PDB file of C-alpha atoms and ligand atoms in Angstrom:
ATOM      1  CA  UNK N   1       0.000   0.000   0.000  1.00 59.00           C
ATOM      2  CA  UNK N   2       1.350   3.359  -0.547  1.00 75.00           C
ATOM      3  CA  UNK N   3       2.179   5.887   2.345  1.00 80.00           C
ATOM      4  CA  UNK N   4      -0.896   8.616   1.220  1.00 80.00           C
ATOM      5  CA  UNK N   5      -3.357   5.294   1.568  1.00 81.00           C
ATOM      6  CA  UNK N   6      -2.095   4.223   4.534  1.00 82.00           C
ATOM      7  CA  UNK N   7      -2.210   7.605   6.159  1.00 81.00           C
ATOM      8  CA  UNK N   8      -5.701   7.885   4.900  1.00 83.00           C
ATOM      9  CA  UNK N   9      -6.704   4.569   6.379  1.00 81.00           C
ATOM     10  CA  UNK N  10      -5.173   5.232   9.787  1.00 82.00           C
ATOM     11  CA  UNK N  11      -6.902   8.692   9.913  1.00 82.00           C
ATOM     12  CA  UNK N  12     -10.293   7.319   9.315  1.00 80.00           C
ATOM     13  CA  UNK N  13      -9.399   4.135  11.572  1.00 78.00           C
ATOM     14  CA  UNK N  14      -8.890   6.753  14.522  1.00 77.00           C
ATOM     15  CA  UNK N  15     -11.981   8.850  13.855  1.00 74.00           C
ATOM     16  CA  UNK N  16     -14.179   5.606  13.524  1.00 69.00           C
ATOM     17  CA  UNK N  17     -12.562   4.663  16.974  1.00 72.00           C
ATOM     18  CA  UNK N  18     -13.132   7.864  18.605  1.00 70.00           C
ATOM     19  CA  UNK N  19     -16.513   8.679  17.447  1.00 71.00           C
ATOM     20  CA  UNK N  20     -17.155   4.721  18.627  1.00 68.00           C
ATOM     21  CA  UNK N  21     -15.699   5.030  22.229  1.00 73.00           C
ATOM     22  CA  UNK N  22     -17.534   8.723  22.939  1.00 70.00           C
ATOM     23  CA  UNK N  23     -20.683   7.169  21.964  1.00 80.00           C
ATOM     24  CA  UNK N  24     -19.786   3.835  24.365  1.00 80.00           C
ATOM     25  CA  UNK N  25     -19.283   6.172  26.639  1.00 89.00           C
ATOM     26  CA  UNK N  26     -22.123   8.339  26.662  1.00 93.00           C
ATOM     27  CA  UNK N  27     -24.365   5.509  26.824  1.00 96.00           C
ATOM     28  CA  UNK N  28     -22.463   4.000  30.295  1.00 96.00           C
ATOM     29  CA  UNK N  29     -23.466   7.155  31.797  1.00 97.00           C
ATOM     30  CA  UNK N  30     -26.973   7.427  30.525  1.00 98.00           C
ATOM     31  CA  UNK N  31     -27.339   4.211  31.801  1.00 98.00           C
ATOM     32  CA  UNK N  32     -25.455   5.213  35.406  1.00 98.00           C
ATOM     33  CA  UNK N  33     -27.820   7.873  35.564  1.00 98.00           C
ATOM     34  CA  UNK N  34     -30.780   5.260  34.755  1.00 98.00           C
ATOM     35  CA  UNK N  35     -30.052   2.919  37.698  1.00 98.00           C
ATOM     36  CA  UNK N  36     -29.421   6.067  40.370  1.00 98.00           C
ATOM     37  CA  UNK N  37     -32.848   7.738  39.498  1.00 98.00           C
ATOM     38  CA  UNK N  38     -34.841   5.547  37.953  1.00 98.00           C
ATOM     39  CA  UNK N  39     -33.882   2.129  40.431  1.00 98.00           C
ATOM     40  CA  UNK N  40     -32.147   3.305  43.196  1.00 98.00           C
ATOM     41  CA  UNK N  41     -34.000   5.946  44.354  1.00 98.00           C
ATOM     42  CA  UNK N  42     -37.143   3.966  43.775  1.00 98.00           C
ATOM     43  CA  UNK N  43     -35.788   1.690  46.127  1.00 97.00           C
ATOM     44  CA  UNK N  44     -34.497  -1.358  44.463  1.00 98.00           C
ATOM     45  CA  UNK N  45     -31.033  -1.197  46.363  1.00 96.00           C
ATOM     46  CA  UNK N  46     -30.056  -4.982  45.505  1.00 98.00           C
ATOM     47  CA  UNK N  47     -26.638  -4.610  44.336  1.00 98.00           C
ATOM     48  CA  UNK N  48     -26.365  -7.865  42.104  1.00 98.00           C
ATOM     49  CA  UNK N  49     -29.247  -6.391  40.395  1.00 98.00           C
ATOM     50  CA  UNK N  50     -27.984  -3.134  39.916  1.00 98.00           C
ATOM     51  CA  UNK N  51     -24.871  -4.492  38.687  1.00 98.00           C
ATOM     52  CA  UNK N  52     -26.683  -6.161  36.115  1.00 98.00           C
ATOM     53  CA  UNK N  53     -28.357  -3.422  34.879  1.00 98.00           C
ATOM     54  CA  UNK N  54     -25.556  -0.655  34.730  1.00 98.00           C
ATOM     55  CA  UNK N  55     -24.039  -3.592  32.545  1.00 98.00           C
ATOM     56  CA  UNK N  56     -26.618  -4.759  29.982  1.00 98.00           C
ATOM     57  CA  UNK N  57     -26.347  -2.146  27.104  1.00 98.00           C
ATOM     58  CA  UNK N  58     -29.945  -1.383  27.137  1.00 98.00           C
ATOM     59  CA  UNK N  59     -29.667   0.992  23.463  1.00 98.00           C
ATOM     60  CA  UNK N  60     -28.848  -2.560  21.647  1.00 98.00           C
ATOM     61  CA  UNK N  61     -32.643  -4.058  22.593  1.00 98.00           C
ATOM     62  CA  UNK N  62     -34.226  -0.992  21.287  1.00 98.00           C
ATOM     63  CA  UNK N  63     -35.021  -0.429  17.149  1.00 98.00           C
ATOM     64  CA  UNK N  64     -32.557   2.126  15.560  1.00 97.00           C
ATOM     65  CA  UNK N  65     -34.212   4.882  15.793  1.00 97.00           C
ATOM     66  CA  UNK N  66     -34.733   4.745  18.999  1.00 98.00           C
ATOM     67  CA  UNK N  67     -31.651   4.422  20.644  1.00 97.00           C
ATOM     68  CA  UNK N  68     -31.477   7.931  21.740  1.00 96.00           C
ATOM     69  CA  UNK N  69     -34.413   7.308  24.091  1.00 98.00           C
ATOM     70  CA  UNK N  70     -33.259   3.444  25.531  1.00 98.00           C
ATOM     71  CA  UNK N  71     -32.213   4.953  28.513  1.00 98.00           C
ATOM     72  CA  UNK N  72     -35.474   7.029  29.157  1.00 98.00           C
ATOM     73  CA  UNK N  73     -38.092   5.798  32.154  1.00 98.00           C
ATOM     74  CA  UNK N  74     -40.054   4.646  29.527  1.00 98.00           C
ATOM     75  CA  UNK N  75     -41.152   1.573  28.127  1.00 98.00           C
ATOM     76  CA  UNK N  76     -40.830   1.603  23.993  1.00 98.00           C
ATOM     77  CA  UNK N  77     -41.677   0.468  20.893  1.00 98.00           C
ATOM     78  CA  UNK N  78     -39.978  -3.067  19.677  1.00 98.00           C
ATOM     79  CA  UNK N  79     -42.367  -3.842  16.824  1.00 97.00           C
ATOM     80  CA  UNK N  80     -44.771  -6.118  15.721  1.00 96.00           C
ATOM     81  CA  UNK N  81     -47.393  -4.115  18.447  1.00 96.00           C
ATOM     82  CA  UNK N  82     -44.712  -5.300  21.281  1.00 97.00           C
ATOM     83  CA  UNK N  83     -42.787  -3.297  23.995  1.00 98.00           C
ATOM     84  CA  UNK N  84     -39.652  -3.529  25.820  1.00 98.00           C
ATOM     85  CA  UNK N  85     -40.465  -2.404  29.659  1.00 98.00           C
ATOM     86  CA  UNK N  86     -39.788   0.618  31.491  1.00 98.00           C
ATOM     87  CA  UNK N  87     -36.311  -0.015  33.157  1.00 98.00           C
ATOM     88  CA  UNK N  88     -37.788   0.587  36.590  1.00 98.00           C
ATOM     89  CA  UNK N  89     -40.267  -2.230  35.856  1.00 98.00           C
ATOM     90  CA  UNK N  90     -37.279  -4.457  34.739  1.00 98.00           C
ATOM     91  CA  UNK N  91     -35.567  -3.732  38.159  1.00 98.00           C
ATOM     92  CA  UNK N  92     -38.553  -4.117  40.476  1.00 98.00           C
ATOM     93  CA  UNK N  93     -40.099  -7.733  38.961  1.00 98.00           C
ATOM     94  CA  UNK N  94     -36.357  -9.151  39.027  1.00 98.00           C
ATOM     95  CA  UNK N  95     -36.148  -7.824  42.419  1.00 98.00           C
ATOM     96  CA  UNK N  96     -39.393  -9.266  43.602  1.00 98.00           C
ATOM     97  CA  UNK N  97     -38.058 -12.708  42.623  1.00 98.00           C
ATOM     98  CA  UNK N  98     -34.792 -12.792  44.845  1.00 98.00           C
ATOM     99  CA  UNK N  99     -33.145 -14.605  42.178  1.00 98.00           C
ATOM    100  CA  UNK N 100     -29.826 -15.751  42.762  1.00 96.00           C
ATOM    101  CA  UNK N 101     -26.881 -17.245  41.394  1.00 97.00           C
ATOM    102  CA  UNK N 102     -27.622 -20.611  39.588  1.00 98.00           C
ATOM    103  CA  UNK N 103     -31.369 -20.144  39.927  1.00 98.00           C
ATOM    104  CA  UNK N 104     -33.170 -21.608  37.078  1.00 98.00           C
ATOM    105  CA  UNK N 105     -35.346 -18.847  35.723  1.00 98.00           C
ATOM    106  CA  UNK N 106     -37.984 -19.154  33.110  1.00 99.00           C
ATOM    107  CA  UNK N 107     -39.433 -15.947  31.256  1.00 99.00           C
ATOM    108  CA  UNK N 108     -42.709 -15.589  29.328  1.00 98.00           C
ATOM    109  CA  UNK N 109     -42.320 -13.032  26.445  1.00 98.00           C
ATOM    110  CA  UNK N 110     -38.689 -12.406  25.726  1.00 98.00           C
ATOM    111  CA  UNK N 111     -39.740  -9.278  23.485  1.00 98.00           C
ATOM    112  CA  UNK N 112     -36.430  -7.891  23.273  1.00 98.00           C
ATOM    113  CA  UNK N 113     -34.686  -9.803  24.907  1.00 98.00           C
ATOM    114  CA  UNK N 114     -33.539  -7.163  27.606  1.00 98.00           C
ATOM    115  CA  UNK N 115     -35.039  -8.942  30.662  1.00 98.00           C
ATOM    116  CA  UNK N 116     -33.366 -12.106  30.106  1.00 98.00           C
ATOM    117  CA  UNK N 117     -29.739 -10.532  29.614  1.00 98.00           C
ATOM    118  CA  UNK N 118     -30.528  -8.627  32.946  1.00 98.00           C
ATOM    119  CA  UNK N 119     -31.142 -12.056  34.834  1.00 98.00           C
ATOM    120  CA  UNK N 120     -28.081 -13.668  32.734  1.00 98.00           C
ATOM    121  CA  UNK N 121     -26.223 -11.182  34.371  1.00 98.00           C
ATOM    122  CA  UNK N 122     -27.197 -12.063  37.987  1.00 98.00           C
ATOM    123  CA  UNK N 123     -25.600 -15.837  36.853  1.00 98.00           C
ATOM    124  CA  UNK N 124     -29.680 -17.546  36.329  1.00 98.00           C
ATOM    125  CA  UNK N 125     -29.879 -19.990  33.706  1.00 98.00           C
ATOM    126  CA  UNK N 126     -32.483 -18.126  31.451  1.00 98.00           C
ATOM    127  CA  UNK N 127     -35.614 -20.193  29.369  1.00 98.00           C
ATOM    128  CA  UNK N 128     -37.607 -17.865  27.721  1.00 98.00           C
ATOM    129  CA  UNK N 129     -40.514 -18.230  25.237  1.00 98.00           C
ATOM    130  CA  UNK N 130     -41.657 -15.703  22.782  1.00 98.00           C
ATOM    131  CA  UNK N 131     -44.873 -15.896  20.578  1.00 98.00           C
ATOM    132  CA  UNK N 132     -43.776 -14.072  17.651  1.00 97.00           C
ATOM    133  CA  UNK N 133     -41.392 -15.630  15.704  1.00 97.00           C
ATOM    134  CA  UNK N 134     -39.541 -13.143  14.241  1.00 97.00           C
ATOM    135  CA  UNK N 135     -38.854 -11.386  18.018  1.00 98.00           C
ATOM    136  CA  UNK N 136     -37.406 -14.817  19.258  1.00 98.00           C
ATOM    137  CA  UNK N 137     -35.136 -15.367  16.282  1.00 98.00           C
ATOM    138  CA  UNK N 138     -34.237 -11.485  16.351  1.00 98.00           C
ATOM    139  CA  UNK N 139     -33.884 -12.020  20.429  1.00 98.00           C
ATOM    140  CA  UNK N 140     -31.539 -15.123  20.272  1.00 98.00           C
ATOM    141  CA  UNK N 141     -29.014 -13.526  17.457  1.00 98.00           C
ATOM    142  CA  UNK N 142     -28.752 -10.184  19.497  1.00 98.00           C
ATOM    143  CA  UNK N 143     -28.665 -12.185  22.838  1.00 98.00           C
ATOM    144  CA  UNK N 144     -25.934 -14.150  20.986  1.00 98.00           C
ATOM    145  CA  UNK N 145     -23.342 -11.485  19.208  1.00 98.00           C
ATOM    146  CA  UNK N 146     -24.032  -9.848  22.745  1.00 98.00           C
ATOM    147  CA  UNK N 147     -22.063 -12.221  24.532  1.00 98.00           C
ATOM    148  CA  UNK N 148     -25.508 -14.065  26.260  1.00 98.00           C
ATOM    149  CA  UNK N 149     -25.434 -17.487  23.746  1.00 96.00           C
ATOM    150  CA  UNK N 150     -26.580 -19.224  27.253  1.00 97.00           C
ATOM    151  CA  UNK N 151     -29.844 -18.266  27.036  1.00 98.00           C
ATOM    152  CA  UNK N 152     -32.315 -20.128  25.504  1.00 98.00           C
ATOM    153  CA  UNK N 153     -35.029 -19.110  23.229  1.00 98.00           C
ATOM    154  CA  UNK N 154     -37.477 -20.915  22.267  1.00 98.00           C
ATOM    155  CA  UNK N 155     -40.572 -19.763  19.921  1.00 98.00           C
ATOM    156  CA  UNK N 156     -44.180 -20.921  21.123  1.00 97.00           C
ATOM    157  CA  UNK N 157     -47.317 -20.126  23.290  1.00 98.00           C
ATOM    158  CA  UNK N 158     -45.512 -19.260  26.704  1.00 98.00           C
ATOM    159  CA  UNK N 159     -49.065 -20.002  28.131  1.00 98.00           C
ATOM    160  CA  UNK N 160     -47.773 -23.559  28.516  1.00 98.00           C
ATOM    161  CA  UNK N 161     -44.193 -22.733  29.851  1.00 98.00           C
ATOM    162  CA  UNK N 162     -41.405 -25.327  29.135  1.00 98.00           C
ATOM    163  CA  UNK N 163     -42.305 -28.428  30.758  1.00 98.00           C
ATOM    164  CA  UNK N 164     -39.235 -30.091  29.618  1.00 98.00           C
ATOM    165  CA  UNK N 165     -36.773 -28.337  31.342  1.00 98.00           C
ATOM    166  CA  UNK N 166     -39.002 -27.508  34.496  1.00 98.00           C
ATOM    167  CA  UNK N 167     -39.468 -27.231  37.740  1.00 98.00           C
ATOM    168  CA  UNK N 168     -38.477 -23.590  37.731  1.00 98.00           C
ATOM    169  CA  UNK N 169     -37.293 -21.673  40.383  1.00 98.00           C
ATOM    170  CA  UNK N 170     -38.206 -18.350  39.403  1.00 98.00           C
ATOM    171  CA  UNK N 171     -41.013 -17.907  36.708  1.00 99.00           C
ATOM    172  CA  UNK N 172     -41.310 -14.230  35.309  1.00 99.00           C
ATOM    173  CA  UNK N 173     -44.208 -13.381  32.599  1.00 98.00           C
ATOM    174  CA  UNK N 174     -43.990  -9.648  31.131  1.00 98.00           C
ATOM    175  CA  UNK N 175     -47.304  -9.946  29.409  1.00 98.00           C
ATOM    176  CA  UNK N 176     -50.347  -9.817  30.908  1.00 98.00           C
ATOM    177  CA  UNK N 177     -53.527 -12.271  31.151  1.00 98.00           C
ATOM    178  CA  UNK N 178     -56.935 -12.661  32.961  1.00 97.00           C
ATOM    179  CA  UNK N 179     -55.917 -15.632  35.070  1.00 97.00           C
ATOM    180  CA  UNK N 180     -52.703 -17.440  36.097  1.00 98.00           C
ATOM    181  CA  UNK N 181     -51.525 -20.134  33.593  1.00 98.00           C
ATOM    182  CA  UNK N 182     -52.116 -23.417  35.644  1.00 97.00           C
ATOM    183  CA  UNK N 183     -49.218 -25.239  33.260  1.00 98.00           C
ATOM    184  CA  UNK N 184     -47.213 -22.348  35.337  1.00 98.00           C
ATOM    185  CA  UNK N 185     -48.008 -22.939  38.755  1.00 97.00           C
ATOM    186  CA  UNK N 186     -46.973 -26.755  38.122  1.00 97.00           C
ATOM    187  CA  UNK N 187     -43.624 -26.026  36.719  1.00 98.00           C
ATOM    188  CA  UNK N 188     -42.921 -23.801  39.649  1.00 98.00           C
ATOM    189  CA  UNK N 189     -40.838 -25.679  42.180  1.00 97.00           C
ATOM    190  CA  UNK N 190     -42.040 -25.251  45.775  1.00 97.00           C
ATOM    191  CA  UNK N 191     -40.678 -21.985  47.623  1.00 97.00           C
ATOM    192  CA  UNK N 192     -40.403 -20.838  43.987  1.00 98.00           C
ATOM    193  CA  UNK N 193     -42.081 -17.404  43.136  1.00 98.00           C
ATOM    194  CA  UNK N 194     -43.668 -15.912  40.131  1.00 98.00           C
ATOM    195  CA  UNK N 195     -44.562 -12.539  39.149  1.00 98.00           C
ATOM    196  CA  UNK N 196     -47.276 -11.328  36.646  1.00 98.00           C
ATOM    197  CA  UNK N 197     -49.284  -8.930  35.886  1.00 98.00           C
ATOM    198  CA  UNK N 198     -53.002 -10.168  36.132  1.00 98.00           C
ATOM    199  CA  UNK N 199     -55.636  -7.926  34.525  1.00 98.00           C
ATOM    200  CA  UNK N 200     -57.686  -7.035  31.007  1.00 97.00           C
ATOM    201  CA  UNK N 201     -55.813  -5.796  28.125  1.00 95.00           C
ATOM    202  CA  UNK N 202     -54.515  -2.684  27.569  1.00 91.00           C
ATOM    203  CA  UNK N 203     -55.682  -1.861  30.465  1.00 94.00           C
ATOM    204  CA  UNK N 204     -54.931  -1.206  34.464  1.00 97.00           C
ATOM    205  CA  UNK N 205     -53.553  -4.544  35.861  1.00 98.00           C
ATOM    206  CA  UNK N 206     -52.117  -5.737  38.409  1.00 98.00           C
ATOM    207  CA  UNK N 207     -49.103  -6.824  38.966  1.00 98.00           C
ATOM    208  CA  UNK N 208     -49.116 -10.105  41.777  1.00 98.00           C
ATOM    209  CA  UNK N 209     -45.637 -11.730  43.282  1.00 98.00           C
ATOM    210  CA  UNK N 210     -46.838 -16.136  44.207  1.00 98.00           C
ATOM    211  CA  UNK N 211     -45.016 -17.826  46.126  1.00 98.00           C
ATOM    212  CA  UNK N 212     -45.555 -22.006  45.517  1.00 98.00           C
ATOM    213  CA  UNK N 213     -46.188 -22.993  49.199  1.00 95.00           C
ATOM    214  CA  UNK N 214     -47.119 -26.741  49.752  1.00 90.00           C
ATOM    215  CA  UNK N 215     -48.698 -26.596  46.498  1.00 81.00           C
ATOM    216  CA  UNK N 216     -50.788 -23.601  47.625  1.00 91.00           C
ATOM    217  CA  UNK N 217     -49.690 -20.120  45.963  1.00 95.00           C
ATOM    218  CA  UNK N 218     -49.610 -16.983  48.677  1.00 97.00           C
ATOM    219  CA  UNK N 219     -50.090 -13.488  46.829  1.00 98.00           C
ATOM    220  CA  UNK N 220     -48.975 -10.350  47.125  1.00 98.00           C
ATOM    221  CA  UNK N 221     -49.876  -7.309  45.326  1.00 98.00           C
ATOM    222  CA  UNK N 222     -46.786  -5.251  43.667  1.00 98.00           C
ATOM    223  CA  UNK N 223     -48.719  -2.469  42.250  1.00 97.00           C
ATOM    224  CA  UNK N 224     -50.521  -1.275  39.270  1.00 97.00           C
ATOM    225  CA  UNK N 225     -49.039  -1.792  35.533  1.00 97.00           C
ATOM    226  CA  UNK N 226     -49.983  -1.940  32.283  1.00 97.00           C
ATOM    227  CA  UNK N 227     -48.657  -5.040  29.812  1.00 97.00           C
ATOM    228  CA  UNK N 228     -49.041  -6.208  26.589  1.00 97.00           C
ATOM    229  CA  UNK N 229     -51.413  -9.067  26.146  1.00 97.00           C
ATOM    230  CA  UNK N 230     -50.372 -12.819  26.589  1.00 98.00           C
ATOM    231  CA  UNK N 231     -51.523 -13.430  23.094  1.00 97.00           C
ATOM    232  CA  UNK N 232     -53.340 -16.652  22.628  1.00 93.00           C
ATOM    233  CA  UNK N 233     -51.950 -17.043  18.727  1.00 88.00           C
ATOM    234  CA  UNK N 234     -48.858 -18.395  17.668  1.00 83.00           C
ATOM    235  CA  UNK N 235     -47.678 -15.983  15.068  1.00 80.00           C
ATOM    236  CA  UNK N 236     -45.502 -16.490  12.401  1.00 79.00           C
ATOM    237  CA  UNK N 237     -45.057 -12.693  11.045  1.00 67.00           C
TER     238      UNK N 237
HETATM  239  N1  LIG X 301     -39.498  -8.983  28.374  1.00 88.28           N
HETATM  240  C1  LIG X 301     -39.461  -8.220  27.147  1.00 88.28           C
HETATM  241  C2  LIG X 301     -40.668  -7.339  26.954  1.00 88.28           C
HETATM  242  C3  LIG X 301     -41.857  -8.106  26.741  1.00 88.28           C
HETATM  243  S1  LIG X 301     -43.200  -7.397  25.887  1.00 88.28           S
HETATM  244  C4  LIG X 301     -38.196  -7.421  27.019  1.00 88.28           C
HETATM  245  O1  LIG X 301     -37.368  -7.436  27.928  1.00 88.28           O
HETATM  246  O2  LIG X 301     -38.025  -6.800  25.972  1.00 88.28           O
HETATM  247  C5  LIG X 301     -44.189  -8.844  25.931  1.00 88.28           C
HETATM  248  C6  LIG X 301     -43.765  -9.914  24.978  1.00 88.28           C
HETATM  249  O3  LIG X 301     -44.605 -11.040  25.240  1.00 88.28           O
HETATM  250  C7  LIG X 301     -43.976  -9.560  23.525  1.00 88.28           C
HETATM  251  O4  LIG X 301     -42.805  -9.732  22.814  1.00 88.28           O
HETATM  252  C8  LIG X 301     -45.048 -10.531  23.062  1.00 88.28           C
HETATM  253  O5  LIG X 301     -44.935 -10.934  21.717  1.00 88.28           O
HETATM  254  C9  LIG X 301     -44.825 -11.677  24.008  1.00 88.28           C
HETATM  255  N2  LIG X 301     -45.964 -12.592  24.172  1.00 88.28           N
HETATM  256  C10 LIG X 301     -47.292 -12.324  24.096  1.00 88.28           C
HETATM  257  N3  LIG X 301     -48.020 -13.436  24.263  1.00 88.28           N
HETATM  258  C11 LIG X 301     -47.143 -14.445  24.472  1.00 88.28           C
HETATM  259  C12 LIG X 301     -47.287 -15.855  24.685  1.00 88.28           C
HETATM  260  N4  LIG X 301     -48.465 -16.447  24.721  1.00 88.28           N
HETATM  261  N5  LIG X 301     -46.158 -16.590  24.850  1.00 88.28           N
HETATM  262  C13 LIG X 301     -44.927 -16.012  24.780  1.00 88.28           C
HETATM  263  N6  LIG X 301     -44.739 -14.697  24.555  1.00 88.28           N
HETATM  264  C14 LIG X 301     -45.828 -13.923  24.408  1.00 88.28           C
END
């Protein structure tokens, strides 16, 4: 190569790295600034957790165009009619679980996959199920090149849950339905817990934390949310 190419090369080389690591950057402190307001001060103080979520680069789960918002205390727009959650709503359903290390975690509606990277953080062994097909294939290649190719995705009506690979410790659905799904209350294990939001669609619900106690479940109400539908349909758009 001659000298005036190879200057040119280098030159763009260092821009292209620069422009890269300000924008890294900027992003690790939008996202500080997400778990101190947002989670913190809301208090979820659970440090594993927090951990997990000042690490999970939250602007690669969101569409392009919407990256400059990822770090917002909103929920947003994923396609296909879906959402990926508020951050604070991330924090407080993973908190409610008291997952730990190991746990064996299963997730109805991986959407984005966002929520599953946060609990891959904490060290769970992730199952998730996703209705629309092209979310979980989209959701397993990101969760892949993103360094998460533990987690596994599988495309279906979460409504049953996974019954191979159950009894769950921790069951987490981020969509909401009218009832609890009685396949999910069996793959619980007993002293596991599960958190959903109950209610009609696109509407107020409410968001319950179970607790499998000798096969009885003991409730307790987290608050008022509003989900996407468990959709009854598996789509293949
Ligand atoms: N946890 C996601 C957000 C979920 S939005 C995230 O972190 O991004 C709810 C998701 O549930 C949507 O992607 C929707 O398609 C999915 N869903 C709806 N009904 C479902 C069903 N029956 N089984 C599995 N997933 C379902």
């Amino acid at each position: 190569m001659n000298k005036k190419y190879l200057f040119t090369f280098l030159i763009v080389w260092i821009i292209f790295v620069l422009v890269f690591s300000a924008d890294a950057e900027q992003y690790d402190q939008e996202r500080q600034l997400m778990v101190e307001k947002q989670i913190k001060q809301r208090g979820v103080v659970d440090p594993q957790l927090l951990d997990a979520m000042l690490k999970v680069p939250r602007h690669l789960f969101v569409p392009e165009n919407l990256v400059s918002l990822a770090y917002n205390d909103t929920p947003l727009p994923i396609g296909y009619g879906q959402t990926i959650s508020q951050p604070y709503i991330v924090a407080l359903m993973t908190d409610s679980l008291k997952v730990e290390e190991g746990f064996k975690v299963l997730e109805i509606g991986t959407g984005s996959g966002y929520q599953a990277a946060v609990l891959a953080e904490i060290g769970c062994q992730v199952f998730t199920v996703e209705v629309i097909k092209i979310l979980a294939d989209t959701a397993q290649e990101r969760l892949k090149s993103l360094g998460y190719p533990e987690i596994n995705v599988r495309w279906g009506d979460g409504y049953f849950g996974w019954k191979e690979e159950a009894p769950f410790d921790s069951i987490i659905v981020t969509c909401a339905i009218d009832h609890v799904p009685p396949p999910l209350i069996e793959q619980l294990k007993e002293g596991g817990k599960m958190v959903i939001p109950v209610g009609p669609p696109y509407s107020l619900q409410t968001l319950w934390l179970f607790t499998k106690e000798k096969d009885q479940l003991t409730s307790e109400n987290l608050g008022g949310v509003i989900f996407v539908p468990l959709l009854r349909e598996v789509r293949e758009e």
